[in-house]
Amino acid sequence: MTAFGRSIGKFALLCAAVIGLTGPAHAEDGYDLWLRYRTPATTSSALKIEARGDTPTLRAAGEELRRSNFFATKAPTILLATATDRDVAALRLPLAALGDEGYRVGYVTLGNRRTLLVTGNTDRGVLYGSFALLRHLQTGGSLDRIDLTSTPRVKLRVLNHWDNLDGVVERGYAGASLWDWWTLPDFRDPRYTDYARANASIGINGTVLNNVNAKADSLTAPYIAKAAALADVFRPYGIKVYLSARFSAPIELGGLKTADPLDPQVAAWWKAKTDEIYRSIPDFGGFLVKANSEGQPGPRDYHRTHADGANMLAAAVAPHGGIVMWRAFVYAETDPEDRAKQAYTEFKPLDGKFASNVIVQVKNGAIDFQPREPFHPLFGAMPKTPLMIEFQITKEYLGFATHLAYLGPMFAETLGSETMQTPGETVAKVVDGSVEHHTLTGMAGVANIGRDRDWAGSTFNQANWYAFGRMAWDPTLGAAPVAREWAAMTFAPSPKIVDPVVAMMMGSREAVVDYMTPLGLAHVMATGHHYGPGPWVANLKRPEWNPVYYHRADKAGIGFDRTKTGSDAIAQYSPALARQLANPATTPERELLWFHHVAWDRRMASGRTLWAEMVGDYDQGVGYVASMRRQWDALKPSIDSARWTKTATYLAVQQREAQWWRDASLAYWMSVNGLPIPAGTAAPAHDLAWYKAQHFPYAPGNPQ
Amino acid sequence: MTAFGRSIGKFALLCAAVIGLTGPAHAEDGYDLWLRYRTPATTSSALKIEARGDTPTLRAAGEELRRSNFFATKAPTILLATATDRDVAALRLPLAALGDEGYRVGYVTLGNRRTLLVTGNTDRGVLYGSFALLRHLQTGGSLDRIDLTSTPRVKLRVLNHWDNLDGVVERGYAGASLWDWWTLPDFRDPRYTDYARANASIGINGTVLNNVNAKADSLTAPYIAKAAALADVFRPYGIKVYLSARFSAPIELGGLKTADPLDPQVAAWWKAKTDEIYRSIPDFGGFLVKANSEGQPGPRDYHRTHADGANMLAAAVAPHGGIVMWRAFVYAETDPEDRAKQAYTEFKPLDGKFASNVIVQVKNGAIDFQPREPFHPLFGAMPKTPLMIEFQITKEYLGFATHLAYLGPMFAETLGSETMQTPGETVAKVVDGSVEHHTLTGMAGVANIGRDRDWAGSTFNQANWYAFGRMAWDPTLGAAPVAREWAAMTFAPSPKIVDPVVAMMMGSREAVVDYMTPLGLAHVMATGHHYGPGPWVANLKRPEWNPVYYHRADKAGIGFDRTKTGSDAIAQYSPALARQLANPATTPERELLWFHHVAWDRRMASGRTLWAEMVGDYDQGVGYVASMRRQWDALKPSIDSARWTKTATYLAVQQREAQWWRDASLAYWMSVNGLPIPAGTAAPAHDLAWYKAQHFPYAPGNPQ
């Protein structure tokens, strides 16, 4: 999995024998991710790959195909060539619509020879086509019938690494940062190449190397050189490097007295700094900025708007073709308004005020990566501004690395949400630019990748990385088909494995919702690390840091009233949707307590009271984990021992913790509502004091 | 490399076919350490291993032998049995002298059959014998002639992990802590088993899991359970778990008002805590304590002695057979005395005052793990007290993970130092208990192990782990033979590889001395992280934190006068040695500036002035690194690409940094002595201000 051993000739490429390995000589430790090119033992045979042109990207595509032994028995001639190749052009295929990154893979006749053509308008297209071909074969597709055509619906498909320069990953649960800043730029760990391969295989084309809570040091010459070394490794795989920029860097690094975006010296400093970066990284993607949020500096420190700040940086990167991703995740400690409303309040008036190379990055929901959130009201509300959606792949609020929670359904749920701004308008259609006619479009995912050997802390966490990439390429793919692909590639393309694995996955996120935050509850996690239940927490300095702020439970009822009688946050949605959400009866029950404060004895659709329904949901979540354990146990004969054992262990932990979430939450709610546990359900194992006494001083992902 | 697939029958063991693999299907990434059981391709054959008895340790020994394919072609019958086995007893071999851990491996005739017997008085002896057999074959030994007998000279062969509970390793340069405290005790990472295998293969029989700068939390119930899970994994490999104990834990955990060791409540708290630990870990090794040093709490906070503190803990562990390792690395911020003298001053009067299950752990030198230090004056000075020696395997002051510095010669130099207390007395003979007739003996090494795939941050760092273990087993082995073993096992047992690799290794630590701290200089590293040169640093709060405290350079000369005219630290050595050290002319030049302040124009044995000699040493160090690069380049065809490339990259870094050390040091010395650079040598590349301006805010291994 390291350096490429063979080089490719300048125009045509030799035959290379592939030894058919019957299996790995080392244990399955997950390092291979879904890129496992194993088939039943085959005899070795000649594989003929011809690459037209000798770019690093075409070389990467050829090497990738050669890693597999799918072609060992049949050995078709494979031609990797772009649309401008004379032979390809002569075929008069309809390739123009593929754009910069699309691909077409299929058999053609060249001369008299049946040839498997992998093509696109660019070598990146050919690379993506090569991975699509491998995916087709990894998932059990036939080598005889191949007709694969695809072009991405979203332009920027970007990972956000919240990696600090000291190697600690904020909200990271898979070991230290993959970037070994200390040995960069000298040592280019082979893992960087494997990271790029994995990303390219799912279409990710950008990576923000450092935490949005940024240090100015990442913009100093030594760190630019380190980023440049990574950019060199990633470039053949079509992946651009971006940096999170600390807005006050002109003060900290430049010695200026201000970082006011309208100060000419400040703009000049950023221009010079940007030019310096582009000298080292000619295809540098641009900046990601978290400004005036959770203590980060920003333009509002100087009474300027977010647009003023973003446009100043945009002007610096524009001559180089760079962009600025400006985050809308803002809430101010001085603002008593409902936290869920603040981003909209601040950004909506700026619609149309951003430079053309700025894209505003909006989290999927208005709070912060909860197990479930209604879609963010900014989607559809800023038609003149490109908005990219930000999902969290790492599971800060969903059990860290340990809980099995496949996020595909969550991504699909948000993307499929109807904004009701225009007919048929969904969040996906805002994100892919189709309803508002933007060409600058994007999806960002906060990465779950670390230096652990299995990259993401568990096998099933790899599925979330995979699903993010695939759904950024095409938000309409659907969570279940993506899960099937992943399971087939990660384990084996057998229905006996894929069916139960996908069954486990598809309900797993809903189970987390059920045992952590049923019926629209949010942010009831413990303080700081967000691990485990803490609905009772009420003593933190800022009101919106406290779970009681979000659930507002009292003797009479529970939930955050966001209608006119409350914060009126629903007014931020389209009038049609707001009307629907104004009435608890027409609000989806899964979002009920997000929008309404309702009585404990409210009658639900099931006929049960709210209280009985909540308890039922908690029990359903715990029960789902138990059922996943049974399904996984049944798979023991079909899965290699190392991966089976680790997952089985984690499922046992998850069941214990799901029970803890359920019991602690119920103990607290009962202390508030004074209600008895519904008949036929178990009382919490401990009293409330016991749950409150649990502390986890060294929970991961929570740098001080 | 993970779970053991096969089980061993109760009394006799089946034949197991070993498939002859021609090579690894995965890249050489160093994960296998020196346990690489690869030989030229062989045909598969039956291997017959019979184990008498079914203990986890014997099972581990059998599995270890089965991992290799050394026996594939010849397939002798191998018998694993302890001395009490009836057949073994009948052979009347002289096994009693092997003690608890020794082994004998050789052919015997049992029935009519020539059998390769691996035996010892315990199953641990059999395990060590199995590893010795593998080492014999890995290093090219014949399968026909085998006669291996060894017994360890040192009882406690212990790694000290300076691993914090948040996963950061103090002075760790190989990624996060190997212990994933978060997923323990549930998830037993297969790496824990491989760690135990690696340690058992070199005879290490104890591990202190947590940093000597300890948190009391490691003594809470959840962390005891985590430690117990590790102890379970390590037990079959003969490895005991120890914990660093925070002396003030009775206050922090027990709610007491004091941690005074003479307070009965305090003693009772420790006794109860210790009993609690032993309920989870019946073979718990005991405590390691850093007390009253660098801010850690200790008995002196209550005007008690170190013996009072140690003996109180010793009483708690004694009923369980546990021990206390009490560190002598102490220096007080309030003590104006030469730091090098303070440990002796404080501990020497306590000789004979420690309980019989206390061993005092003394660093190899009197300061702190410098590239070279004279041996610690406590060795030989406390004849009534068992002293264990503490080496640093991780290279805090020797270039971190990046520099190639084989520490075998450093270990050997200290161990071979003559104390001149009694005729022929060396540090090794103090440590192994032979001169002072102690049975409780030990060597501790501060581990260089992290979660990086290659364990130690580089291939050559693995050699230091290896050498520590082998030399703890037998301090007389010698650095070169150990290096030869390691090189043969790690690369291949061919003189064409072993000769140049060992040649590189053997001079590598001296090269670091030359380019960092020639002629007895010490502690001239930059502040905090200790990375890079900082001889000019003079502004730190405590005098002994400043490099100027150690080198005392002025216009007239350089060095720390530790004779009667100075701190008189030499008086802490035996009178014979002190006489020798009193005179610069009879002091070894390599330690000259450690003991004497001498003139820049002092004439050295070479005929050069001190100044010219120093410059020559710096240049020699830099030149040695250049020569290692040439030797490594020549090995390119013989070493796998991944390991070759990483080492080549690191050697290039090392050469650049050696030059930096040389230039920065010279620039500073010249600013002090006003002397010109000697004719024929190069001036520093930059001026002193440039070197002073270098900063490394995120240097690894330096938790705040």
PDB file of N, CA, C and O in Angstrom, chain A residues 21-28 32 38, chain B residues 25:
ATOM      1  N   LEU A  21      -3.193 -13.462  -5.290  1.00  0.00           N
ATOM      2  CA  LEU A  21      -3.020 -13.817  -3.882  1.00  0.00           C
ATOM      3  C   LEU A  21      -4.314 -14.410  -3.360  1.00  0.00           C
ATOM      4  O   LEU A  21      -5.391 -13.905  -3.640  1.00  0.00           O
ATOM      5  N   THR A  22      -4.203 -15.446  -2.613  1.00  0.00           N
ATOM      6  CA  THR A  22      -5.423 -16.075  -2.107  1.00  0.00           C
ATOM      7  C   THR A  22      -5.943 -15.367  -0.868  1.00  0.00           C
ATOM      8  O   THR A  22      -7.074 -15.561  -0.476  1.00  0.00           O
ATOM      9  N   GLY A  23      -5.166 -14.557  -0.295  1.00  0.00           N
ATOM     10  CA  GLY A  23      -5.641 -13.848   0.889  1.00  0.00           C
ATOM     11  C   GLY A  23      -4.500 -13.058   1.478  1.00  0.00           C
ATOM     12  O   GLY A  23      -3.366 -13.168   1.040  1.00  0.00           O
ATOM     13  N   PRO A  24      -4.809 -12.236   2.446  1.00  0.00           N
ATOM     14  CA  PRO A  24      -3.778 -11.400   3.012  1.00  0.00           C
ATOM     15  C   PRO A  24      -2.858 -12.201   3.923  1.00  0.00           C
ATOM     16  O   PRO A  24      -3.312 -13.091   4.641  1.00  0.00           O
ATOM     17  N   ALA A  25      -1.578 -11.869   3.874  1.00  0.00           N
ATOM     18  CA  ALA A  25      -0.637 -12.527   4.784  1.00  0.00           C
ATOM     19  C   ALA A  25      -0.688 -11.870   6.160  1.00  0.00           C
ATOM     20  O   ALA A  25      -0.198 -12.412   7.119  1.00  0.00           O
ATOM     21  N   HIS A  26      -1.289 -10.698   6.246  1.00  0.00           N
ATOM     22  CA  HIS A  26      -1.413 -10.049   7.542  1.00  0.00           C
ATOM     23  C   HIS A  26      -2.874 -10.032   7.952  1.00  0.00           C
ATOM     24  O   HIS A  26      -3.765 -10.260   7.153  1.00  0.00           O
ATOM     25  N   ALA A  27      -3.075  -9.749   9.230  1.00  0.00           N
ATOM     26  CA  ALA A  27      -4.441  -9.759   9.745  1.00  0.00           C
ATOM     27  C   ALA A  27      -5.237  -8.640   9.112  1.00  0.00           C
ATOM     28  O   ALA A  27      -4.708  -7.641   8.665  1.00  0.00           O
ATOM     29  N   GLU A  28      -6.509  -8.821   9.082  1.00  0.00           N
ATOM     30  CA  GLU A  28      -7.425  -7.763   8.643  1.00  0.00           C
ATOM     31  C   GLU A  28      -7.496  -6.732   9.744  1.00  0.00           C
ATOM     32  O   GLU A  28      -8.172  -6.941  10.746  1.00  0.00           O
ATOM     33  N   ASP A  32      -6.909  -1.314   4.997  1.00  0.00           N
ATOM     34  CA  ASP A  32      -7.227  -1.285   3.569  1.00  0.00           C
ATOM     35  C   ASP A  32      -8.533  -0.578   3.249  1.00  0.00           C
ATOM     36  O   ASP A  32      -8.856  -0.423   2.073  1.00  0.00           O
ATOM     37  N   ARG A  38      -9.821  -8.102  -3.431  1.00  0.00           N
ATOM     38  CA  ARG A  38      -9.591  -9.539  -3.314  1.00  0.00           C
ATOM     39  C   ARG A  38     -10.731 -10.293  -3.948  1.00  0.00           C
ATOM     40  O   ARG A  38     -11.891  -9.986  -3.750  1.00  0.00           O
TER      41      ARG A  38
ATOM     42  N   ALA B  25       2.537  -9.805   1.812  1.00  0.00           N
ATOM     43  CA  ALA B  25       1.625  -9.233   0.826  1.00  0.00           C
ATOM     44  C   ALA B  25       1.450  -7.748   1.091  1.00  0.00           C
ATOM     45  O   ALA B  25       0.947  -7.037   0.252  1.00  0.00           O
TER      46      ALA B  25
END
